[in-house]
mmCIF file of C-alpha atoms in Angstrom:
data_model
loop_
_atom_site.group_PDB
_atom_site.id
_atom_site.type_symbol
_atom_site.label_atom_id
_atom_site.label_comp_id
_atom_site.label_asym_id
_atom_site.label_seq_id
_atom_site.Cartn_x
_atom_site.Cartn_y
_atom_site.Cartn_z
ATOM 1 C CA UNK K 1 -51.909 57.834 -64.924
ATOM 2 C CA UNK K 2 -50.760 59.878 -67.376
ATOM 3 C CA UNK K 3 -52.091 62.888 -65.628
ATOM 4 C CA UNK K 4 -50.225 61.920 -62.643
ATOM 5 C CA UNK K 5 -47.018 61.683 -64.264
ATOM 6 C CA UNK K 6 -47.633 64.828 -65.692
ATOM 7 C CA UNK K 7 -48.816 66.600 -62.247
ATOM 8 C CA UNK K 8 -45.450 65.202 -60.987
ATOM 9 C CA UNK K 9 -43.396 66.731 -63.942
ATOM 10 C CA UNK K 10 -45.026 69.826 -62.855
ATOM 11 C CA UNK K 11 -44.710 70.508 -59.399
ATOM 12 C CA UNK K 12 -41.489 68.108 -59.381
ATOM 13 C CA UNK K 13 -39.651 70.854 -57.588
ATOM 14 C CA UNK K 14 -42.645 71.267 -54.932
ATOM 15 C CA UNK K 15 -42.510 67.587 -54.251
ATOM 16 C CA UNK K 16 -38.952 67.325 -53.621
ATOM 17 C CA UNK K 17 -38.684 70.640 -51.549
ATOM 18 C CA UNK K 18 -41.761 68.983 -49.632
ATOM 19 C CA UNK K 19 -40.015 65.730 -48.944
ATOM 20 C CA UNK K 20 -36.773 67.246 -48.272
ATOM 21 C CA UNK K 21 -38.692 69.715 -45.470
ATOM 22 C CA UNK K 22 -40.101 66.727 -43.882
ATOM 23 C CA UNK K 23 -37.206 64.700 -43.760
ATOM 24 C CA UNK K 24 -35.607 67.627 -42.112
ATOM 25 C CA UNK K 25 -38.336 67.675 -39.425
ATOM 26 C CA UNK K 26 -37.765 64.231 -38.815
ATOM 27 C CA UNK K 27 -34.110 64.642 -38.246
ATOM 28 C CA UNK K 28 -34.998 67.649 -35.713
ATOM 29 C CA UNK K 29 -37.886 66.291 -33.651
ATOM 30 C CA UNK K 30 -37.483 62.033 -34.055
ATOM 31 C CA UNK K 31 -33.488 61.398 -34.668
ATOM 32 C CA UNK K 32 -33.798 57.858 -33.590
ATOM 33 C CA UNK K 33 -35.353 54.833 -33.947
ATOM 34 C CA UNK K 34 -35.165 51.708 -31.636
ATOM 35 C CA UNK K 35 -32.997 48.978 -32.277
ATOM 36 C CA UNK K 36 -32.019 45.371 -30.780
ATOM 37 C CA UNK K 37 -28.136 45.763 -30.795
ATOM 38 C CA UNK K 38 -24.981 44.886 -29.169
ATOM 39 C CA UNK K 39 -24.150 47.465 -25.968
ATOM 40 C CA UNK K 40 -20.823 47.642 -24.404
ATOM 41 C CA UNK K 41 -21.458 48.220 -20.988
ATOM 42 C CA UNK K 42 -17.939 49.333 -19.100
ATOM 43 C CA UNK K 43 -17.490 49.813 -15.407
ATOM 44 C CA UNK K 44 -14.057 51.730 -15.347
ATOM 45 C CA UNK K 45 -12.441 51.008 -11.875
ATOM 46 C CA UNK K 46 -9.154 53.170 -10.736
ATOM 47 C CA UNK K 47 -6.879 52.217 -8.052
ATOM 48 C CA UNK K 48 -6.270 54.876 -5.815
ATOM 49 C CA UNK K 49 -3.836 54.290 -3.321
ATOM 50 C CA UNK K 50 -0.591 56.064 -2.760
ATOM 51 C CA UNK K 51 1.418 53.679 -4.917
ATOM 52 C CA UNK K 52 -0.122 54.797 -7.612
ATOM 53 C CA UNK K 53 1.391 58.285 -7.130
ATOM 54 C CA UNK K 54 4.781 56.564 -8.541
ATOM 55 C CA UNK K 55 5.879 58.281 -11.500
ATOM 56 C CA UNK K 56 7.551 55.270 -13.612
ATOM 57 C CA UNK K 57 4.807 55.845 -16.744
ATOM 58 C CA UNK K 58 5.688 57.638 -19.940
ATOM 59 C CA UNK K 59 3.421 59.896 -21.867
ATOM 60 C CA UNK K 60 4.515 62.238 -24.471
ATOM 61 C CA UNK K 61 8.327 60.992 -23.850
ATOM 62 C CA UNK K 62 7.647 63.033 -19.937
ATOM 63 C CA UNK K 63 7.572 60.243 -16.849
ATOM 64 C CA UNK K 64 4.223 60.756 -15.097
ATOM 65 C CA UNK K 65 2.623 58.865 -12.166
ATOM 66 C CA UNK K 66 0.498 55.716 -12.476
ATOM 67 C CA UNK K 67 -2.388 57.685 -11.380
ATOM 68 C CA UNK K 68 -1.869 60.658 -14.319
ATOM 69 C CA UNK K 69 -1.545 57.449 -16.884
ATOM 70 C CA UNK K 70 -4.290 55.488 -15.503
ATOM 71 C CA UNK K 71 -6.375 58.656 -15.983
ATOM 72 C CA UNK K 72 -5.032 58.951 -19.875
ATOM 73 C CA UNK K 73 -5.744 55.290 -20.835
ATOM 74 C CA UNK K 74 -9.495 55.989 -19.293
ATOM 75 C CA UNK K 75 -9.744 58.866 -21.285
ATOM 76 C CA UNK K 76 -8.781 57.240 -24.523
ATOM 77 C CA UNK K 77 -11.184 54.604 -23.593
ATOM 78 C CA UNK K 78 -14.068 56.499 -23.853
ATOM 79 C CA UNK K 79 -12.990 58.338 -26.753
ATOM 80 C CA UNK K 80 -12.285 55.405 -28.858
ATOM 81 C CA UNK K 81 -16.091 54.333 -27.908
ATOM 82 C CA UNK K 82 -18.556 54.521 -30.612
ATOM 83 C CA UNK K 83 -22.077 55.956 -29.818
ATOM 84 C CA UNK K 84 -24.208 53.672 -27.811
ATOM 85 C CA UNK K 85 -21.410 52.540 -25.453
ATOM 86 C CA UNK K 86 -22.131 52.788 -21.622
ATOM 87 C CA UNK K 87 -19.387 54.133 -18.832
ATOM 88 C CA UNK K 88 -19.638 54.037 -15.130
ATOM 89 C CA UNK K 89 -16.514 55.140 -13.064
ATOM 90 C CA UNK K 90 -15.445 54.176 -9.591
ATOM 91 C CA UNK K 91 -12.765 54.460 -7.412
ATOM 92 C CA UNK K 92 -10.506 51.320 -5.527
ATOM 93 C CA UNK K 93 -8.886 51.958 -1.953
ATOM 94 C CA UNK K 94 -8.126 49.639 1.182
ATOM 95 C CA UNK K 95 -10.687 46.980 0.899
ATOM 96 C CA UNK K 96 -13.454 48.217 -0.823
ATOM 97 C CA UNK K 97 -14.723 49.757 -4.649
ATOM 98 C CA UNK K 98 -16.906 53.027 -4.302
ATOM 99 C CA UNK K 99 -19.106 53.565 -7.433
ATOM 100 C CA UNK K 100 -18.967 57.294 -8.669
ATOM 101 C CA UNK K 101 -22.116 57.193 -10.835
ATOM 102 C CA UNK K 102 -24.335 55.022 -12.524
ATOM 103 C CA UNK K 103 -23.775 53.791 -16.707
ATOM 104 C CA UNK K 104 -24.100 56.841 -18.500
ATOM 105 C CA UNK K 105 -24.234 56.875 -22.579
ATOM 106 C CA UNK K 106 -20.831 57.888 -24.004
ATOM 107 C CA UNK K 107 -22.148 60.986 -26.742
ATOM 108 C CA UNK K 108 -24.775 62.369 -24.458
ATOM 109 C CA UNK K 109 -22.621 62.286 -21.543
ATOM 110 C CA UNK K 110 -19.042 62.645 -22.743
ATOM 111 C CA UNK K 111 -18.425 65.667 -20.748
ATOM 112 C CA UNK K 112 -19.580 64.292 -17.500
ATOM 113 C CA UNK K 113 -17.487 60.563 -18.024
ATOM 114 C CA UNK K 114 -14.176 62.651 -18.764
ATOM 115 C CA UNK K 115 -14.816 65.200 -16.096
ATOM 116 C CA UNK K 116 -15.146 62.542 -13.371
ATOM 117 C CA UNK K 117 -12.147 61.037 -14.760
ATOM 118 C CA UNK K 118 -9.877 64.164 -14.788
ATOM 119 C CA UNK K 119 -10.595 64.204 -11.227
ATOM 120 C CA UNK K 120 -9.450 61.200 -9.809
ATOM 121 C CA UNK K 121 -7.105 61.049 -7.397
ATOM 122 C CA UNK K 122 -5.251 59.231 -4.187
ATOM 123 C CA UNK K 123 -7.283 62.053 -2.075
ATOM 124 C CA UNK K 124 -10.080 60.040 -2.700
ATOM 125 C CA UNK K 125 -9.346 57.050 -0.870
ATOM 126 C CA UNK K 126 -11.319 56.857 2.503
ATOM 127 C CA UNK K 127 -8.577 54.387 4.431
ATOM 128 C CA UNK K 128 -5.212 52.925 4.083
ATOM 129 C CA UNK K 129 -4.171 49.771 2.700
ATOM 130 C CA UNK K 130 -4.602 47.844 -0.501
ATOM 131 C CA UNK K 131 -6.309 44.246 -0.541
ATOM 132 C CA UNK K 132 -6.797 43.543 -3.887
ATOM 133 C CA UNK K 133 -8.570 40.254 -3.362
ATOM 134 C CA UNK K 134 -10.854 42.172 -0.855
ATOM 135 C CA UNK K 135 -11.466 44.959 -3.771
ATOM 136 C CA UNK K 136 -12.503 42.059 -6.026
ATOM 137 C CA UNK K 137 -15.015 41.118 -3.590
ATOM 138 C CA UNK K 138 -16.617 44.073 -3.047
ATOM 139 C CA UNK K 139 -16.173 45.289 -7.099
ATOM 140 C CA UNK K 140 -18.522 42.281 -8.173
ATOM 141 C CA UNK K 141 -20.743 43.674 -5.140
ATOM 142 C CA UNK K 142 -20.819 47.065 -7.127
ATOM 143 C CA UNK K 143 -21.327 45.330 -10.095
ATOM 144 C CA UNK K 144 -24.324 43.072 -9.493
ATOM 145 C CA UNK K 145 -25.702 46.798 -8.133
ATOM 146 C CA UNK K 146 -25.389 48.221 -11.994
ATOM 147 C CA UNK K 147 -29.142 48.510 -13.909
ATOM 148 C CA UNK K 148 -27.517 46.111 -16.802
ATOM 149 C CA UNK K 149 -24.365 43.830 -16.853
ATOM 150 C CA UNK K 150 -21.257 45.285 -17.481
ATOM 151 C CA UNK K 151 -17.653 44.626 -18.627
ATOM 152 C CA UNK K 152 -15.237 45.616 -15.196
ATOM 153 C CA UNK K 153 -12.139 47.276 -16.437
ATOM 154 C CA UNK K 154 -9.881 47.430 -13.265
ATOM 155 C CA UNK K 155 -6.651 49.472 -13.348
ATOM 156 C CA UNK K 156 -4.386 48.744 -10.897
ATOM 157 C CA UNK K 157 -0.344 48.149 -10.175
ATOM 158 C CA UNK K 158 -1.245 45.328 -8.157
ATOM 159 C CA UNK K 159 0.905 46.668 -4.846
ATOM 160 C CA UNK K 160 -0.887 44.933 -2.169
ATOM 161 C CA UNK K 161 -0.495 46.261 1.545
ATOM 162 C CA UNK K 162 -0.188 44.482 3.342
ATOM 163 C CA UNK K 163 1.459 41.770 1.297
ATOM 164 C CA UNK K 164 -0.498 38.948 0.568
ATOM 165 C CA UNK K 165 0.565 35.582 2.378
ATOM 166 C CA UNK K 166 -1.378 32.247 3.394
ATOM 167 C CA UNK K 167 -3.175 33.958 6.291
ATOM 168 C CA UNK K 168 -4.698 37.143 4.884
ATOM 169 C CA UNK K 169 -5.387 35.777 1.067
ATOM 170 C CA UNK K 170 -8.842 35.664 -0.035
ATOM 171 C CA UNK K 171 -10.159 33.146 -1.507
ATOM 172 C CA UNK K 172 -12.170 33.379 -4.658
ATOM 173 C CA UNK K 173 -11.995 30.656 -6.644
ATOM 174 C CA UNK K 174 -15.712 29.724 -6.959
ATOM 175 C CA UNK K 175 -16.048 33.384 -8.448
ATOM 176 C CA UNK K 176 -16.865 33.596 -12.326
ATOM 177 C CA UNK K 177 -14.738 36.777 -13.226
ATOM 178 C CA UNK K 178 -15.297 36.115 -17.395
ATOM 179 C CA UNK K 179 -16.772 39.913 -16.906
ATOM 180 C CA UNK K 180 -13.498 41.110 -15.639
ATOM 181 C CA UNK K 181 -10.324 42.778 -17.067
ATOM 182 C CA UNK K 182 -7.142 43.776 -15.255
ATOM 183 C CA UNK K 183 -5.396 46.417 -16.701
ATOM 184 C CA UNK K 184 -1.541 46.409 -15.200
ATOM 185 C CA UNK K 185 -0.410 50.131 -14.658
ATOM 186 C CA UNK K 186 3.279 50.752 -13.998
ATOM 187 C CA UNK K 187 7.076 50.351 -14.821
ATOM 188 C CA UNK K 188 8.702 47.035 -14.311
ATOM 189 C CA UNK K 189 11.355 48.491 -12.040
ATOM 190 C CA UNK K 190 11.287 49.231 -8.774
ATOM 191 C CA UNK K 191 10.799 53.271 -8.056
ATOM 192 C CA UNK K 192 10.221 54.849 -4.387
ATOM 193 C CA UNK K 193 6.820 56.245 -3.705
ATOM 194 C CA UNK K 194 6.097 60.013 -3.112
ATOM 195 C CA UNK K 195 4.589 60.913 -0.044
ATOM 196 C CA UNK K 196 2.304 64.072 0.173
ATOM 197 C CA UNK K 197 1.089 65.803 3.018
ATOM 198 C CA UNK K 198 -2.776 66.617 3.893
ATOM 199 C CA UNK K 199 -2.632 69.749 1.368
ATOM 200 C CA UNK K 200 -1.342 67.753 -1.592
ATOM 201 C CA UNK K 201 1.874 68.509 -1.119
ATOM 202 C CA UNK K 202 4.803 66.935 -1.957
ATOM 203 C CA UNK K 203 7.220 66.043 1.382
ATOM 204 C CA UNK K 204 9.542 62.970 0.573
ATOM 205 C CA UNK K 205 8.921 59.280 -0.237
ATOM 206 C CA UNK K 206 7.430 56.777 1.984
ATOM 207 C CA UNK K 207 9.845 54.546 4.073
ATOM 208 C CA UNK K 208 10.159 51.010 4.083
ATOM 209 C CA UNK K 209 9.372 50.772 8.043
ATOM 210 C CA UNK K 210 6.470 52.698 8.123
ATOM 211 C CA UNK K 211 4.453 50.198 9.822
ATOM 212 C CA UNK K 212 1.601 52.422 10.953
ATOM 213 C CA UNK K 213 0.773 52.928 7.736
ATOM 214 C CA UNK K 214 0.465 50.595 4.499
ATOM 215 C CA UNK K 215 3.026 51.316 1.734
ATOM 216 C CA UNK K 216 0.841 51.677 -1.406
ATOM 217 C CA UNK K 217 -1.844 53.598 0.549
ATOM 218 C CA UNK K 218 -2.603 56.711 2.073
ATOM 219 C CA UNK K 219 -2.558 56.157 5.335
ATOM 220 C CA UNK K 220 -4.620 54.186 8.105
ATOM 221 C CA UNK K 221 -6.329 57.583 9.133
ATOM 222 C CA UNK K 222 -5.428 60.132 6.592
ATOM 223 C CA UNK K 223 -8.218 62.572 7.764
ATOM 224 C CA UNK K 224 -6.119 62.404 10.826
ATOM 225 C CA UNK K 225 -3.865 65.492 9.734
ATOM 226 C CA UNK K 226 -1.772 65.573 12.668
ATOM 227 C CA UNK K 227 -0.159 62.633 11.133
ATOM 228 C CA UNK K 228 0.762 64.536 8.178
ATOM 229 C CA UNK K 229 1.591 67.764 9.760
ATOM 230 C CA UNK K 230 4.357 69.225 10.532
ATOM 231 C CA UNK K 231 6.699 66.537 10.072
ATOM 232 C CA UNK K 232 5.133 63.478 8.320
ATOM 233 C CA UNK K 233 7.457 60.405 8.435
ATOM 234 C CA UNK K 234 9.511 59.951 5.209
ATOM 235 C CA UNK K 235 12.306 57.873 4.220
ATOM 236 C CA UNK K 236 15.737 60.239 4.567
ATOM 237 C CA UNK K 237 17.941 57.758 2.712
ATOM 238 C CA UNK K 238 17.263 56.117 -0.473
ATOM 239 C CA UNK K 239 18.279 52.695 1.217
ATOM 240 C CA UNK K 240 14.857 53.647 3.888
ATOM 241 C CA UNK K 241 12.672 54.089 1.089
ATOM 242 C CA UNK K 242 10.041 51.810 0.108
ATOM 243 C CA UNK K 243 9.987 50.444 -3.545
ATOM 244 C CA UNK K 244 7.052 49.447 -5.647
ATOM 245 C CA UNK K 245 6.223 48.315 -9.678
ATOM 246 C CA UNK K 246 4.109 46.870 -11.489
ATOM 247 C CA UNK K 247 2.832 43.358 -10.104
ATOM 248 C CA UNK K 248 1.941 41.653 -13.026
ATOM 249 C CA UNK K 249 2.683 38.149 -12.052
ATOM 250 C CA UNK K 250 0.146 38.515 -9.137
ATOM 251 C CA UNK K 251 -2.608 40.327 -11.234
ATOM 252 C CA UNK K 252 -2.294 37.447 -13.854
ATOM 253 C CA UNK K 253 -2.378 34.874 -10.942
ATOM 254 C CA UNK K 254 -5.393 36.927 -9.518
ATOM 255 C CA UNK K 255 -6.646 37.067 -12.932
ATOM 256 C CA UNK K 256 -6.468 33.074 -13.318
ATOM 257 C CA UNK K 257 -8.101 32.453 -9.965
ATOM 258 C CA UNK K 258 -11.453 34.063 -11.308
ATOM 259 C CA UNK K 259 -10.969 33.408 -14.624
ATOM 260 C CA UNK K 260 -10.434 37.190 -15.709
ATOM 261 C CA UNK K 261 -8.384 38.324 -18.299
ATOM 262 C CA UNK K 262 -5.201 40.796 -17.771
ATOM 263 C CA UNK K 263 -3.501 42.987 -20.176
ATOM 264 C CA UNK K 264 -0.842 45.407 -19.211
ATOM 265 C CA UNK K 265 -2.147 49.007 -20.035
ATOM 266 C CA UNK K 266 -0.425 50.559 -23.310
ATOM 267 C CA UNK K 267 -0.885 53.592 -24.476
ATOM 268 C CA UNK K 268 -0.783 52.199 -27.854
ATOM 269 C CA UNK K 269 -3.779 51.252 -30.779
ATOM 270 C CA UNK K 270 -3.460 47.846 -30.037
ATOM 271 C CA UNK K 271 -4.365 48.443 -26.492
ATOM 272 C CA UNK K 272 -7.680 49.946 -27.458
ATOM 273 C CA UNK K 273 -8.474 47.580 -29.707
ATOM 274 C CA UNK K 274 -8.158 44.720 -27.623
ATOM 275 C CA UNK K 275 -10.697 46.943 -24.954
ATOM 276 C CA UNK K 276 -13.273 47.833 -27.834
ATOM 277 C CA UNK K 277 -12.936 43.720 -28.831
ATOM 278 C CA UNK K 278 -14.179 42.708 -25.657
ATOM 279 C CA UNK K 279 -17.312 40.664 -25.644
ATOM 280 C CA UNK K 280 -20.786 43.206 -25.501
ATOM 281 C CA UNK K 281 -22.168 42.912 -21.980
ATOM 282 C CA UNK K 282 -25.805 42.417 -23.244
ATOM 283 C CA UNK K 283 -28.238 42.806 -25.907
ATOM 284 C CA UNK K 284 -30.578 46.045 -25.421
ATOM 285 C CA UNK K 285 -33.214 47.791 -27.649
ATOM 286 C CA UNK K 286 -31.533 51.116 -27.777
ATOM 287 C CA UNK K 287 -32.124 54.460 -29.424
ATOM 288 C CA UNK K 288 -29.985 54.818 -32.808
ATOM 289 C CA UNK K 289 -29.694 58.175 -33.898
ATOM 290 C CA UNK K 290 -30.440 58.395 -37.876
ATOM 291 C CA UNK K 291 -30.329 62.240 -38.151
ATOM 292 C CA UNK K 292 -27.457 61.595 -40.482
ATOM 293 C CA UNK K 293 -29.557 59.584 -42.977
ATOM 294 C CA UNK K 294 -32.546 62.294 -42.733
ATOM 295 C CA UNK K 295 -30.296 65.461 -43.747
ATOM 296 C CA UNK K 296 -28.253 63.012 -46.305
ATOM 297 C CA UNK K 297 -31.955 62.532 -48.020
ATOM 298 C CA UNK K 298 -32.918 65.852 -47.711
ATOM 299 C CA UNK K 299 -29.534 67.492 -49.326
ATOM 300 C CA UNK K 300 -29.939 64.670 -52.447
ATOM 301 C CA UNK K 301 -33.666 65.593 -52.480
ATOM 302 C CA UNK K 302 -32.636 69.603 -52.771
ATOM 303 C CA UNK K 303 -30.122 68.822 -55.554
ATOM 304 C CA UNK K 304 -32.561 66.989 -57.506
ATOM 305 C CA UNK K 305 -34.655 69.729 -57.803
ATOM 306 C CA UNK K 306 -31.584 71.460 -59.966
ATOM 307 C CA UNK K 307 -30.997 67.630 -61.690
ATOM 308 C CA UNK K 308 -33.201 68.471 -64.827
ATOM 309 C CA UNK K 309 -31.453 71.916 -65.107
ATOM 310 C CA UNK K 310 -27.678 70.483 -65.150
ATOM 311 C CA UNK K 311 -28.954 67.678 -67.528
ATOM 312 C CA UNK K 312 -29.504 70.132 -69.956
ATOM 313 C CA UNK K 313 -26.761 71.884 -69.764
ATOM 314 C CA UNK K 314 -24.630 68.693 -70.164
ATOM 315 C CA UNK K 315 -26.581 67.658 -73.334
ATOM 316 C CA UNK K 316 -26.103 71.226 -74.620
ATOM 317 C CA UNK K 317 -22.553 71.057 -74.091
ATOM 318 C CA UNK K 318 -22.258 67.583 -76.075
ATOM 319 C CA UNK K 319 -24.564 69.326 -79.066
ATOM 320 C CA UNK K 320 -21.891 71.786 -78.954
ATOM 321 C CA UNK K 321 -19.546 69.755 -79.260
ATOM 322 C CA UNK K 322 -20.318 67.708 -81.871
ATOM 323 C CA UNK K 323 -21.551 70.596 -83.732
ATOM 324 C CA UNK K 324 -17.859 71.965 -83.337
ATOM 325 C CA UNK K 325 -16.577 68.160 -84.948
ATOM 326 C CA UNK K 326 -18.649 68.187 -87.923
#
């Protein structure tokens, strides 16, 4: 035993260096361990109908469109989510939800997720109309197609076109939307909806009597550019403009029907905290990165090599102080 202790003292620095090297190798080649943990898995859905181009949201003191504001909220949710959180992104138009990619881990795929969000645009819509109740049915189908349980976060202004009524209303009472969260985007005062042509150039505002098209959407046959060029239908007077606002009352009603949640999207800490506080989608066995632990312990071991010398210096310093005092 004494020989072992003496050997450790003799090779004290060597032992610490070897252990530090071993930890650094672990940090390099095996930085992860598998742990069972709660996992947040979010499916972010953006309404890309044309009503989302209405400029009644504020960012940095400047008015922006609901679409720009939605992209900002989505990116901030991604930025404020810890590693181990998963995201997938989709769009809603007409009566359907389209999935852009399957769930990806946020830290390993941050650039892919945020770049996809940056490119969300009204031109991604494949057809006119904006029938949310049908979109909810479609969203549930997309949610079921994912390879893991997820929380669906639906960003929309709630502006349905055609307007929902007793005839076209879809009964969603049997649906369990406890894993749904509607995020309302837009202002509470009616504003006109900008209209863009096929080159994405602003040409005016949507008219209130454009029966051929659905206010809040992109037109029934957007691919037919003759509808946009050279003289698209626009409102030539203020009183002729179709006005849109955040239909939070309808969104709350829709959320209540399927037992979902509703929150108004605000660029505030409380909003992002609310998102992060949602119930985890599932419990997974996932890779947990502990590179920081390996490197931290290696640093301590390297510092430990110099500990005896530092201790001796401290003892000499205290001895000197006593000598001066005497």
